[in-house]
Coordinates of C-alpha atoms in Angstrom, one line a residue:
Chain V
M357 CA -27.4 20.7 4.1
Y358 CA -29.0 23.5 5.0
V359 CA -28.5 25.9 8.2
Q360 CA -31.4 26.1 10.3
L361 CA -31.6 29.7 11.0
F362 CA -34.2 29.9 13.1
F363 CA -35.3 26.8 15.3
N364 CA -39.0 26.1 15.8
H365 CA -39.0 26.5 19.5
E366 CA -42.2 25.4 19.6
Q367 CA -41.9 21.5 18.8
I368 CA -38.4 21.3 20.4
R369 CA -39.9 22.5 23.6
T370 CA -42.9 20.1 23.8
M371 CA -40.5 17.1 22.5
S372 CA -37.8 17.6 25.1
R373 CA -40.7 16.6 27.7
V374 CA -41.6 13.5 26.0
K375 CA -39.6 10.4 28.2
R376 CA -37.6 8.8 25.9
R377 CA -36.4 5.7 27.7
T378 CA -37.2 3.5 30.5
T379 CA -35.5 1.4 32.5
H380 CA -39.1 -0.5 34.0
P381 CA -41.6 -2.3 32.4
P382 CA -45.0 -0.3 32.2
Y383 CA -47.3 -0.3 35.4
W384 CA -49.9 -3.3 34.0
H385 CA -47.4 -5.9 32.7
V386 CA -47.5 -8.5 35.2
L387 CA -44.6 -9.4 36.8
K388 CA -42.2 -11.7 34.1
N389 CA -38.9 -13.2 35.8
V390 CA -39.3 -15.4 38.6
Q391 CA -37.5 -13.7 41.4
R392 CA -35.8 -16.5 43.5
G393 CA -32.5 -16.7 44.9
D394 CA -30.5 -20.0 45.4
E395 CA -33.2 -22.7 45.5
K396 CA -32.0 -26.1 46.5
I397 CA -34.0 -28.6 44.8
S398 CA -33.3 -32.1 44.7
S399 CA -32.8 -34.1 41.8
D400 CA -35.9 -36.3 41.9
N401 CA -37.9 -33.3 42.4
L402 CA -36.6 -31.6 39.3
R403 CA -37.2 -34.4 37.2
F404 CA -40.6 -34.4 38.3
V405 CA -41.2 -30.6 37.4
R406 CA -39.5 -31.4 34.1
E407 CA -42.1 -34.0 33.5
V408 CA -45.4 -32.1 34.9
I409 CA -44.4 -29.3 32.2
Q410 CA -43.9 -31.9 29.5
D411 CA -47.0 -33.5 30.5
K412 CA -48.4 -30.1 30.3
Y413 CA -47.5 -29.1 27.3
K414 CA -47.4 -32.4 24.6
N415 CA -49.6 -33.3 22.0
K416 CA -48.5 -29.6 20.2
S417 CA -48.3 -30.6 17.0
P418 CA -48.0 -27.8 14.0
I419 CA -51.6 -26.8 13.4
K420 CA -52.5 -26.5 9.8
G421 CA -54.5 -23.8 7.9
S422 CA -57.5 -26.5 7.6
D423 CA -57.8 -26.9 11.5
L424 CA -57.9 -23.3 12.7
D425 CA -61.6 -22.1 11.9
I426 CA -60.8 -18.8 10.1
E427 CA -63.4 -16.7 8.5
K428 CA -62.4 -16.3 4.5
T429 CA -62.3 -12.5 4.7
E430 CA -61.4 -10.7 1.9
W431 CA -58.3 -8.1 1.5
D432 CA -59.1 -4.3 0.6
P433 CA -56.5 -1.6 0.5
K434 CA -57.9 -0.6 4.1
T435 CA -56.4 -3.7 5.8
K436 CA -54.2 -3.7 8.1
R437 CA -52.5 -7.2 8.6
S438 CA -50.7 -8.8 11.8
G439 CA -46.9 -8.4 12.0
V440 CA -44.2 -10.4 13.3
I441 CA -41.6 -10.6 15.5
A442 CA -38.3 -11.0 14.5
R443 CA -34.5 -11.2 15.3
N444 CA -31.8 -9.2 13.6
I445 CA -29.4 -11.3 12.4
G446 CA -26.8 -9.5 10.7
V447 CA -26.0 -8.0 7.5
Q448 CA -25.4 -9.6 3.8
H449 CA -23.7 -8.3 0.9
M450 CA -25.8 -8.9 -2.3
W451 CA -25.8 -8.1 -5.9
E452 CA -28.3 -6.7 -8.1
K453 CA -28.2 -7.8 -12.0
D454 CA -26.3 -4.8 -13.4
G455 CA -24.1 -5.6 -10.2
K456 CA -24.8 -2.7 -8.0
K457 CA -23.8 -3.9 -3.9
V458 CA -27.1 -3.6 -2.1
I459 CA -26.4 -4.3 1.7
C460 CA -28.8 -6.4 3.0
T461 CA -29.9 -7.1 6.7
V462 CA -31.2 -10.3 7.3
L463 CA -34.2 -11.0 9.6
H464 CA -34.5 -14.3 11.0
V465 CA -38.6 -14.6 11.6
L466 CA -38.9 -16.4 15.3
D467 CA -41.6 -18.9 16.2
N468 CA -44.4 -16.4 16.6
H469 CA -47.9 -17.4 17.6
V470 CA -50.8 -15.4 18.1
I471 CA -51.7 -15.4 21.7
R472 CA -55.2 -13.9 21.6
Y473 CA -57.6 -11.3 19.5
V474 CA -58.5 -8.0 21.1
P475 CA -61.9 -7.0 19.1
P476 CA -62.3 -3.4 18.7
E477 CA -65.0 -2.3 21.0
E478 CA -63.0 -3.5 24.1
Y479 CA -59.2 -2.7 22.7
A480 CA -61.0 0.9 23.0
K481 CA -61.5 0.6 26.3
S482 CA -58.1 -0.3 27.5
I483 CA -55.6 2.6 28.5
I484 CA -53.4 2.7 25.4
G485 CA -56.4 1.9 23.2
A486 CA -58.4 4.7 24.4
K487 CA -55.6 7.1 23.9
V488 CA -54.8 5.9 20.2
F489 CA -58.4 5.9 19.2
R490 CA -59.7 8.8 21.4
N491 CA -60.9 10.6 17.8
R492 CA -61.1 7.8 15.4
K493 CA -62.8 4.5 14.8
P494 CA -61.8 1.7 16.7
L495 CA -59.5 -1.2 15.5
G496 CA -58.6 -4.8 16.9
C497 CA -55.3 -5.5 18.8
L498 CA -53.2 -9.1 18.0
V499 CA -51.1 -10.1 20.5
V500 CA -48.3 -11.7 18.9
G501 CA -45.7 -13.8 21.3
A502 CA -42.3 -15.9 20.1
E503 CA -39.5 -17.8 21.6
A504 CA -40.6 -20.3 23.7
A505 CA -38.9 -21.0 26.5
N506 CA -38.8 -23.4 29.7
P507 CA -41.9 -22.3 32.3
D508 CA -39.3 -22.6 34.6
R509 CA -37.9 -19.3 34.4
F510 CA -41.4 -17.1 34.4
T511 CA -43.7 -16.4 37.2
K512 CA -46.9 -17.8 37.3
Q513 CA -49.0 -15.1 36.8
Y514 CA -46.7 -14.7 32.9
C515 CA -47.2 -18.5 32.0
S516 CA -51.1 -17.9 32.8
L517 CA -51.2 -15.1 29.7
F518 CA -50.6 -18.8 27.9
N519 CA -52.7 -21.1 29.7
E520 CA -55.6 -20.3 27.4
V521 CA -54.1 -20.9 24.5
G522 CA -52.1 -23.8 25.7
L523 CA -48.5 -22.9 24.5
L524 CA -45.0 -23.1 26.4
P525 CA -44.7 -19.1 27.4
K526 CA -42.9 -17.0 24.8
K527 CA -40.0 -14.9 25.7
R528 CA -41.5 -11.8 24.0
L529 CA -45.1 -9.7 23.1
A530 CA -46.1 -7.7 20.5
R531 CA -49.1 -6.4 19.9
F532 CA -50.2 -5.4 16.6
I533 CA -52.9 -3.1 15.3
V534 CA -55.1 -4.8 12.6
T535 CA -58.3 -4.4 11.0
P536 CA -61.1 -6.9 12.2
N537 CA -61.2 -9.2 8.9
A538 CA -57.1 -9.9 9.7
A539 CA -58.1 -11.1 12.9
L540 CA -56.3 -14.4 13.3
P541 CA -57.6 -16.5 16.0
P542 CA -55.4 -17.8 19.2
C543 CA -52.3 -20.3 18.3
T544 CA -51.8 -19.6 15.0
P545 CA -48.6 -19.5 14.0
L546 CA -46.7 -16.6 11.4
T547 CA -43.9 -17.3 9.3
A548 CA -41.6 -15.5 7.4
G549 CA -44.3 -16.1 4.3
H550 CA -46.1 -13.9 5.5
F551 CA -44.6 -11.6 3.6
V552 CA -44.4 -10.5 0.2
I553 CA -40.8 -10.5 -2.1
G554 CA -40.7 -6.7 -3.2
Q555 CA -43.2 -5.3 -0.5
A556 CA -42.3 -3.0 1.8
V557 CA -41.9 -3.1 5.6
D558 CA -41.8 -1.0 8.3
V559 CA -39.4 -2.3 11.0
Y560 CA -39.5 -0.8 14.8
G561 CA -36.8 -1.6 17.4
K562 CA -34.4 -0.5 20.0
T563 CA -32.1 1.7 18.7
I564 CA -27.8 1.3 19.7
D565 CA -27.3 2.4 23.3
Y566 CA -24.5 4.4 22.8
G567 CA -24.9 5.4 26.3
F568 CA -23.6 8.7 27.6
Q569 CA -22.5 10.7 24.7
G570 CA -20.7 14.1 23.7
V571 CA -22.4 17.1 21.7
V572 CA -20.0 15.7 18.9
K573 CA -21.5 12.4 17.9
R574 CA -25.0 13.1 19.6
W575 CA -26.3 15.8 17.7
G576 CA -23.4 16.2 14.8
F577 CA -21.8 19.3 16.4
K578 CA -19.2 20.6 14.3
G579 CA -17.0 21.4 17.9
G580 CA -14.2 23.7 17.4
P581 CA -10.7 24.0 15.7
A582 CA -8.2 21.0 16.5
S583 CA -5.4 23.4 16.7
H584 CA -4.5 27.4 16.1
G585 CA -3.4 27.5 19.7
A586 CA -7.5 26.5 20.5
T587 CA -7.3 26.2 24.7
K588 CA -9.8 23.3 25.7
F589 CA -12.3 23.9 22.7
H590 CA -12.8 20.9 20.8
R591 CA -15.5 19.0 21.4
R592 CA -17.5 21.3 23.1
G593 CA -20.7 22.6 22.3
G594 CA -20.2 26.4 22.4
T595 CA -22.6 28.9 23.1
I596 CA -26.4 27.8 24.5
G597 CA -28.0 30.7 23.5
T598 CA -28.5 34.4 22.6
G599 CA -28.6 37.4 25.4
R600 CA -31.3 38.8 24.2
D601 CA -34.4 36.6 22.9
K602 CA -36.2 36.0 26.5
A603 CA -32.6 36.0 28.4
R604 CA -32.5 32.2 29.4
V605 CA -32.2 28.3 27.7
W606 CA -34.6 27.5 25.3
P607 CA -36.2 23.9 26.8
G608 CA -34.8 21.2 24.6
Q609 CA -30.9 22.8 24.0
K610 CA -28.9 20.3 22.8
M611 CA -26.7 19.5 25.1
P612 CA -24.5 16.0 25.9
G613 CA -26.7 12.7 26.8
H614 CA -27.4 9.6 26.7
M615 CA -27.7 8.3 23.2
G616 CA -29.5 6.0 21.9
S617 CA -31.4 2.8 23.3
E618 CA -35.0 4.1 22.0
K619 CA -37.2 2.7 20.2
R620 CA -37.6 3.6 16.3
F621 CA -38.9 2.6 13.2
C622 CA -36.8 2.1 9.7
R623 CA -40.1 2.4 7.5
G624 CA -40.5 1.7 3.9
L625 CA -37.8 -1.3 3.7
K626 CA -37.9 -3.4 0.4
I627 CA -37.8 -7.0 1.2
V628 CA -35.4 -8.7 -1.4
R629 CA -35.5 -12.3 -0.4
I630 CA -36.8 -14.7 1.5
N631 CA -36.3 -18.2 2.5
M632 CA -39.2 -20.5 3.6
K633 CA -36.8 -23.5 5.0
Y634 CA -35.1 -21.5 8.1
N635 CA -37.9 -18.1 8.0
V636 CA -35.5 -15.7 7.2
I637 CA -35.9 -12.6 5.3
Y638 CA -33.5 -10.3 3.7
V639 CA -34.4 -6.6 3.9
K640 CA -32.7 -4.1 1.6
G641 CA -31.1 -1.2 4.1
T642 CA -30.1 -1.2 7.6
V643 CA -32.7 -1.7 10.6
P644 CA -32.9 0.1 14.5
G645 CA -30.5 -2.2 16.9
P646 CA -27.6 -4.0 17.1
T647 CA -27.2 -8.1 15.8
N648 CA -29.2 -9.9 17.6
S649 CA -31.9 -7.6 18.9
I650 CA -35.7 -8.2 18.7
V651 CA -37.7 -6.4 16.1
Q652 CA -40.9 -6.1 15.2
I653 CA -41.9 -6.1 11.3
F654 CA -44.9 -5.2 9.5
D655 CA -46.4 -4.0 6.5
T656 CA -45.1 -0.6 5.9
L657 CA -47.7 2.4 6.2
L658 CA -45.9 5.0 3.6
P659 CA -48.7 5.8 1.1
R660 CA -47.1 5.1 -2.3
R661 CA -45.5 1.8 -1.5
K662 CA -48.6 0.0 0.0
F663 CA -49.8 -3.5 -1.2
T664 CA -51.6 -3.3 -4.8
E665 CA -52.4 -7.0 -4.5
A666 CA -54.1 -8.6 -1.8
P667 CA -51.2 -10.3 -0.1
P668 CA -51.1 -13.5 1.7
H669 CA -54.6 -12.5 3.7
P670 CA -55.5 -13.0 6.5
T671 CA -51.6 -14.7 6.8
Y672 CA -49.5 -17.5 5.0
F673 CA -50.0 -20.8 5.7
P674 CA -47.9 -23.9 3.9
P675 CA -49.8 -26.1 1.6
E676 CA -51.3 -29.0 2.9
D677 CA -49.8 -31.7 1.6
G678 CA -46.2 -30.9 2.9
T679 CA -45.0 -29.5 -0.3
L680 CA -42.7 -26.5 0.1
P681 CA -43.7 -24.8 -3.3
Q682 CA -40.1 -22.9 -3.0
E683 CA -37.5 -23.0 -0.2
D684 CA -35.5 -20.2 -1.3
I685 CA -37.1 -17.0 -2.9
W686 CA -35.5 -13.8 -4.6
D687 CA -36.8 -10.7 -6.0
S688 CA -36.2 -10.2 -9.9
N689 CA -33.7 -7.6 -9.4
L690 CA -31.1 -9.3 -7.0
H691 CA -28.5 -11.8 -8.8
V692 CA -28.7 -15.1 -7.2
F693 CA -25.3 -16.9 -6.6
G694 CA -25.6 -19.9 -8.6
S695 CA -26.7 -18.2 -11.7
P696 CA -23.5 -17.3 -14.2
S697 CA -21.6 -14.2 -13.6
I698 CA -23.3 -10.8 -14.7
S699 CA -21.5 -9.7 -18.1
V700 CA -22.6 -6.2 -17.9
Chain J
M1291 CA 1.5 -39.0 5.9
L1292 CA 0.8 -35.9 3.3
R1293 CA 1.3 -32.6 4.8
R1294 CA 1.2 -29.1 3.5
A1295 CA 4.8 -27.3 5.0
V1296 CA 3.0 -24.3 6.0
L1297 CA 4.5 -20.8 7.6
Q1298 CA 3.8 -20.5 11.3
T1299 CA 4.6 -17.8 13.1
F1300 CA 4.9 -18.2 16.6
R1301 CA 1.4 -16.4 17.5
Q1302 CA -0.2 -19.7 15.2
G1303 CA 1.9 -22.2 16.2
L1304 CA 1.1 -21.1 20.0
A1305 CA -2.7 -20.9 19.0
Q1306 CA -2.7 -23.8 17.5
S1307 CA -0.6 -26.1 20.1
F1308 CA -2.7 -24.3 23.1
F1309 CA -6.3 -25.1 21.2
K1310 CA -5.5 -28.0 19.1
R1311 CA -3.9 -30.3 21.3
N1312 CA -7.2 -32.4 21.8
A1313 CA -7.7 -32.8 17.6
V1314 CA -4.0 -32.8 17.1
S1315 CA -3.5 -36.0 19.6
L1316 CA -6.6 -37.3 18.0
S1317 CA -5.3 -37.3 14.1
E1318 CA -2.0 -38.6 15.1
T1319 CA -3.0 -42.0 16.5
T1320 CA -5.8 -42.4 14.0
V1321 CA -5.8 -46.0 13.0
T1322 CA -7.3 -45.7 9.9
H1323 CA -5.7 -42.7 7.8
Q1324 CA -7.1 -43.0 4.1
T1325 CA -5.9 -40.0 1.8
V1326 CA -7.5 -39.6 -1.7
E1327 CA -5.5 -39.3 -4.8
T1328 CA -6.1 -39.2 -8.4
S1329 CA -4.1 -40.2 -11.1
D1330 CA -2.0 -37.1 -11.4
E1331 CA -0.5 -36.3 -15.0
G1332 CA -1.3 -32.8 -14.3
G1333 CA 0.8 -33.5 -10.8
E1334 CA -2.1 -31.5 -9.4
K1335 CA -2.7 -32.9 -5.4
F1336 CA -6.3 -33.6 -4.0
V1337 CA -7.1 -32.7 -0.9
S1338 CA -7.3 -35.7 1.8
T1339 CA -10.1 -36.5 3.9
Q1340 CA -9.1 -37.6 7.6
K1341 CA -11.5 -40.0 9.3
T1342 CA -10.8 -39.5 13.1
G1343 CA -12.4 -41.5 15.7
D1344 CA -13.6 -39.6 18.4
E1345 CA -14.5 -41.0 21.7
S1346 CA -17.4 -43.5 20.9
G1347 CA -15.8 -45.0 18.1
N1348 CA -18.2 -43.3 15.2
T1349 CA -16.1 -41.8 12.2
V1350 CA -16.5 -38.3 12.3
I1351 CA -15.3 -36.4 9.1
V1352 CA -13.1 -33.6 10.0
A1353 CA -11.3 -31.6 7.3
P1354 CA -7.6 -31.2 7.3
P1355 CA -6.1 -28.7 9.1
E1356 CA -4.6 -26.6 6.0
F1357 CA -8.6 -25.4 5.3
R1358 CA -7.9 -22.4 7.8
F1359 CA -5.9 -21.4 5.1
M1360 CA -6.5 -22.2 2.0
Y1361 CA -10.1 -21.1 2.3
P1362 CA -10.1 -18.3 5.4
E1363 CA -13.2 -16.2 4.5
F1364 CA -15.2 -19.2 5.4
L1365 CA -14.6 -18.0 9.3
P1366 CA -16.6 -15.5 10.1
D1367 CA -14.9 -12.4 12.4
P1368 CA -14.3 -13.4 16.0
A1369 CA -15.8 -10.1 17.4
M1370 CA -18.8 -12.0 19.7
E1371 CA -20.9 -8.9 20.1
T1372 CA -22.2 -9.5 15.8
R1373 CA -21.8 -13.2 15.6
N1374 CA -24.6 -15.6 15.0
R1375 CA -24.3 -19.5 14.0
L1376 CA -27.5 -19.3 11.8
K1377 CA -26.6 -16.3 9.5
E1378 CA -22.8 -17.9 9.1
K1379 CA -24.3 -20.8 8.1
L1380 CA -26.7 -19.2 5.7
E1381 CA -23.3 -16.9 4.5
R1382 CA -21.4 -20.5 4.0
M1383 CA -23.7 -22.0 1.9
D1384 CA -24.4 -18.4 -0.4
M1385 CA -20.7 -18.7 -0.2
L1386 CA -20.6 -21.9 -2.1
Q1387 CA -23.2 -21.7 -4.4
R1388 CA -21.0 -18.6 -6.3
R1389 CA -18.1 -21.2 -5.8
S1390 CA -19.9 -23.7 -8.0
V1391 CA -19.9 -21.1 -10.6
I1392 CA -16.6 -20.0 -10.6
E1393 CA -13.2 -20.6 -9.3
I1394 CA -11.9 -19.4 -6.4
P1395 CA -8.6 -20.6 -6.3
E1396 CA -6.0 -21.1 -3.3
F1397 CA -4.4 -18.0 -3.0
Y1398 CA -2.0 -15.8 -0.1
T1399 CA -0.2 -12.6 -0.1
G1400 CA 2.7 -12.8 -2.2
S1401 CA 1.2 -14.8 -4.8
V1402 CA 1.1 -13.2 -8.6
M1403 CA -2.6 -13.5 -9.3
A1404 CA -4.5 -12.1 -12.9
V1405 CA -8.7 -11.3 -12.3
T1406 CA -10.5 -10.4 -15.6
V1407 CA -14.2 -8.5 -14.4
S1408 CA -16.7 -7.3 -16.4
D1409 CA -16.6 -3.5 -17.3
A1410 CA -19.4 -0.9 -19.1
N1411 CA -16.5 0.9 -19.2
S1412 CA -13.8 -1.0 -21.5
P1413 CA -13.6 -1.7 -24.9
N1414 CA -14.1 -5.3 -24.2
K1415 CA -16.6 -5.4 -22.0
F1416 CA -14.0 -8.0 -19.5
A1417 CA -11.1 -5.8 -17.9
R1418 CA -7.9 -8.1 -17.0
F1419 CA -5.5 -7.5 -14.1
V1420 CA -2.4 -8.6 -13.5
G1421 CA -0.6 -8.0 -10.0
I1422 CA 0.5 -9.6 -6.8
C1423 CA -1.6 -9.8 -3.9
I1424 CA -0.8 -7.4 -1.0
Q1425 CA -3.2 -7.6 1.1
R1426 CA -6.0 -10.2 1.9
G1427 CA -9.5 -9.7 4.5
G1428 CA -13.1 -9.8 4.9
S1429 CA -14.9 -12.7 5.8
G1430 CA -18.0 -14.1 4.4
L1431 CA -19.2 -12.4 1.0
R1432 CA -17.4 -10.0 2.2
A1433 CA -14.1 -11.5 1.5
W1434 CA -11.8 -9.0 -0.7
F1435 CA -7.9 -8.8 -1.5
I1436 CA -5.5 -6.0 -3.2
L1437 CA -3.8 -6.5 -6.4
R1438 CA -1.0 -4.3 -7.1
N1439 CA 1.6 -3.5 -10.1
V1440 CA 3.4 -0.8 -12.1
V1441 CA 1.8 0.3 -15.2
E1442 CA 3.4 2.6 -17.3
K1443 CA 5.4 3.3 -14.2
Q1444 CA 2.3 4.5 -12.0
G1445 CA 1.3 1.8 -9.3
V1446 CA -2.1 1.0 -9.4
E1447 CA -3.8 -0.8 -6.7
I1448 CA -7.2 -2.5 -6.9
L1449 CA -9.2 -4.1 -4.5
Y1450 CA -11.4 -7.3 -5.8
E1451 CA -14.1 -8.5 -3.6
M1452 CA -14.2 -12.0 -4.0
Y1453 CA -17.9 -13.2 -4.3
C1454 CA -19.0 -10.8 -6.7
P1455 CA -20.7 -11.7 -9.6
L1456 CA -18.9 -9.3 -11.9
I1457 CA -15.5 -11.4 -11.5
Q1458 CA -15.5 -13.7 -14.5
K1459 CA -12.2 -15.5 -13.7
I1460 CA -9.5 -15.3 -11.0
E1461 CA -6.1 -16.9 -11.7
V1462 CA -3.3 -17.4 -10.2
L1463 CA -0.4 -17.2 -12.1
R1464 CA 2.0 -17.8 -9.2
L1465 CA 1.4 -19.2 -5.8
E1466 CA 3.9 -18.9 -3.3
R1467 CA 4.0 -17.0 -0.4
R1468 CA 6.6 -14.3 1.4
L1469 CA 8.0 -13.7 4.7
D1470 CA 4.7 -11.5 6.2
E1471 CA 1.4 -11.3 6.0
S1472 CA 0.7 -7.9 4.6
L1473 CA 2.7 -6.6 1.8
L1474 CA 1.4 -3.3 2.1
Y1475 CA 5.4 -2.0 2.4
L1476 CA 5.5 -2.5 -1.7
R1477 CA 4.3 1.2 -2.2
D1478 CA 7.5 2.4 -0.7
A1479 CA 9.6 0.1 -1.9
L1480 CA 11.7 0.4 -5.3
P1481 CA 9.0 -0.3 -8.3
E1482 CA 10.7 -3.5 -9.9
Y1483 CA 9.2 -5.1 -7.3
S1484 CA 6.0 -4.7 -7.4
T1485 CA 6.1 -4.8 -11.2
F1486 CA 4.7 -7.4 -13.5
P1487 CA 3.9 -8.3 -16.9
L1488 CA 0.3 -8.4 -17.6
D1489 CA 0.8 -10.6 -20.2
M1490 CA 2.4 -13.0 -17.5
E1491 CA 1.4 -17.3 -18.4
P1492 CA 0.4 -18.8 -15.1
E1493 CA 3.9 -21.2 -13.8
R1494 CA 3.5 -24.3 -13.5
R1495 CA 3.8 -25.8 -9.4
L1496 CA 7.0 -27.2 -9.2
N1497 CA 5.6 -29.4 -6.1
N1498 CA 1.7 -29.8 -5.5
L1499 CA 2.2 -30.6 -1.8
V1500 CA 4.0 -27.2 -0.7
V1501 CA 3.6 -23.7 -1.0
P1502 CA 7.0 -22.1 -1.2
I1503 CA 7.6 -19.6 0.5
N1504 CA 10.0 -16.4 -1.3
P1505 CA 12.2 -15.5 1.1
L1506 CA 13.1 -12.1 -1.2
K1507 CA 13.8 -9.4 1.2
V1508 CA 13.0 -6.4 -0.9
K1509 CA 15.2 -2.4 -0.6
L1510 CA 12.9 0.1 0.2
R1511 CA 13.2 3.6 -1.2
P1512 CA 14.6 6.4 0.6
R1513 CA 12.6 8.3 3.4
P1514 CA 9.6 9.8 3.4
W1515 CA 7.2 6.8 3.8
L1516 CA 3.6 6.0 4.1
E1517 CA 3.9 4.5 7.7
R1518 CA 6.7 4.4 10.1
W1519 CA 8.1 0.7 8.5
E1520 CA 10.7 0.3 11.2
R1521 CA 8.3 -0.2 13.9
Q1522 CA 6.3 -3.3 12.2
N1523 CA 8.7 -6.1 12.4
L1524 CA 8.8 -6.9 8.6
Q1525 CA 11.0 -9.8 7.7
G1526 CA 10.6 -9.3 3.8
V1527 CA 12.2 -6.2 3.9
E1528 CA 16.1 -5.3 3.6
D1529 CA 17.9 -3.6 6.5
L1530 CA 16.1 -0.3 6.5
N1531 CA 19.6 1.4 7.2
L1532 CA 18.0 4.5 9.6
P1533 CA 19.7 6.4 12.1
Q1534 CA 19.3 4.8 15.6
R1535 CA 17.3 7.1 17.1
F1536 CA 14.3 5.6 14.9
Y1537 CA 14.9 2.4 16.1
D1538 CA 15.3 3.7 19.8
K1539 CA 11.6 5.4 19.3
A1540 CA 10.1 2.1 18.3
E1541 CA 11.2 0.2 21.0
K1542 CA 9.9 3.0 23.3
V1543 CA 6.6 2.6 21.2
A1544 CA 6.8 -1.7 20.5
K1545 CA 4.6 -4.0 22.7
P1546 CA 6.4 -6.7 23.3
W1547 CA 4.2 -8.3 25.7
E1548 CA 1.5 -8.9 22.8
K1549 CA 3.1 -11.9 21.8
Y1550 CA 2.5 -13.6 25.7
D1551 CA -1.0 -12.4 25.8
L1552 CA -3.4 -15.5 25.1
M1553 CA -6.6 -13.6 25.8
L1554 CA -5.6 -11.6 23.1
H1555 CA -4.9 -14.3 20.4
Y1556 CA -8.3 -16.1 21.3
R1557 CA -10.3 -13.4 21.7
K1558 CA -8.7 -12.5 17.4
T1559 CA -9.4 -16.1 16.1
I1560 CA -12.4 -18.0 15.9
P1561 CA -11.4 -21.5 18.7
A1562 CA -10.3 -24.9 16.8
E1563 CA -13.6 -27.2 17.6
E1564 CA -15.9 -24.5 15.6
Q1565 CA -13.4 -23.8 13.2
E1566 CA -13.2 -28.1 12.7
K1567 CA -17.2 -28.0 12.5
I1568 CA -17.3 -24.8 10.2
F1569 CA -15.5 -26.8 7.6
A1570 CA -17.0 -30.2 7.9
E1571 CA -19.6 -28.4 7.2
V1572 CA -18.3 -26.9 3.9
Q1573 CA -15.4 -29.0 3.0
S1574 CA -17.7 -32.4 0.8
Q1575 CA -19.1 -30.0 -1.2
L1576 CA -15.7 -27.7 -2.1
Q1577 CA -14.1 -31.2 -2.7
Q1578 CA -17.3 -32.2 -5.3
Q1579 CA -16.7 -28.7 -6.9
E1580 CA -12.9 -29.5 -7.8
L1581 CA -13.7 -33.2 -8.8
K1582 CA -16.1 -31.2 -11.2
R1583 CA -13.4 -29.1 -12.5
K1584 CA -10.6 -31.5 -12.6
M1585 CA -13.2 -33.8 -14.7
R1586 CA -14.0 -30.5 -17.0
R1587 CA -10.8 -29.7 -17.7
R1588 CA -9.2 -33.1 -18.4
R1589 CA -12.3 -33.6 -20.9
G1590 CA -10.8 -30.9 -22.2
S1591 CA -7.7 -31.9 -23.4
D1592 CA -8.5 -34.8 -24.2
N1593 CA -11.3 -33.0 -27.1
E1594 CA -8.3 -31.2 -28.0
Q1595 CA -5.9 -34.2 -28.3

């Protein structure tokens, strides 16, 4: 580890003004959860409400690829495909064919459905779109939802977002920037088959919340000596500036504070195993966030690890006759558990 | 009723009685109790499948309660923050796949085992180590155990991951239990208690129903020790013969209320109902694997004859 003799004060100063986390949703979001107290509703009325919900959302059979009218578009290396919302369900140890242990994160792809597609011209007029595509050619935006839930717990405005599609309201929504040739019609399901073994993905999630942490854990300071007469100086920061330069504390000075609970990327993680039956992806490495937290997965933007061959474009559809080609797909480098022991 | 004699510490007995009250009463009042026993020339016991009836009268397959001691790594880590049912299920499937390839026998701390591992650096490409199991832990595919032996007057301990595919063979040379769950005090004991011949032959079990408990009391070397053994309530150690001030300090630091703390033990264990579900899921596959191995062994011995 090299010692930084001169801090890049400009960068530290600008980045320290960036808001790291909020506890409230953006102002353009509609109110999501119902704000009601103890509503005394009779059992008859409750049953009626359930019947109404069932009637509204019945006849939702799984959609086949042939039902949706998807234009036949070609994949090219500059295509940006949709991403997927998944839950980080834990960490499992696997072994490679030479006996080396590999720590893999297990990601469970929830029941994703496309809610709507916003074409590039329209998206560039929106608040976020205008900011992102100020000096670039605009791209489209796919709104994807995951984890269907009982409409009872959501407000009417939130449920109206799903009325067009006719789906049960989803607990979680996410936006994915896509090129127009990777656009998907509403109600398209996205599964683990959307990804390919061996490809690199970026995982975006909220990191573990450590709360208010001191300078040693938060910034990796060394603190002071544990003994040798050190009076009350074991885990403190020490000096916060020189006397000469500017004669003040620079903005962005590393100090104790809230650590974690920030949205971060883990880039270039390799997919080593896909289980099509349970919709589960095994990814080599760790992802941001604790177990059972929601993350977003999409194709990597690292230039050297991008696709060279066409992936399932615009997304994967299971074969029409209902037969799964392969339930559990493993990377060629990985040792399959049912196969004989490794002899090095 | 066939039953295995199992060492139950106060904690285990308490937890069992507290949480297994319903299950125990059900199993004791079964009308149909079928035990499947194969012809035992080798005298090997086949694990019984108990069929208990639930309230509606349908038969529910329940694994015998010994499974939680025979296969403790199938139970997940009790910490609620990291638990996920789907992931545990997938991990159990992988564990069963691995067990179909290699036999991971039943063992306890205090059993003498031999492990053959594929090693690129050894002359035969395989390295075999014999030792006594002093500790075991981990859950799922991360399950591990430590074997200890004294080789040419040098104490050696090796940690093996049970599901690592480099392991070629795990043999239990002597299946027994000791008075403690963790034998780390063997590091401070006289070397003869940790020495086992590297060419030790597997010993025949005298009684296939019961795992014997070796009531051996180990003699420790004089102090200094690696840990404060007087503070740990060790059953398998001879009288430590320390000055009284050590025992006084141990009393001051002791937490005698912990054995009455039910919530503490509840948080450290998986509830009995969940354990039953988990073992009911895996037991048919484990039994099939047992059967296949026995048939293979019998066929092998027949061929020899």
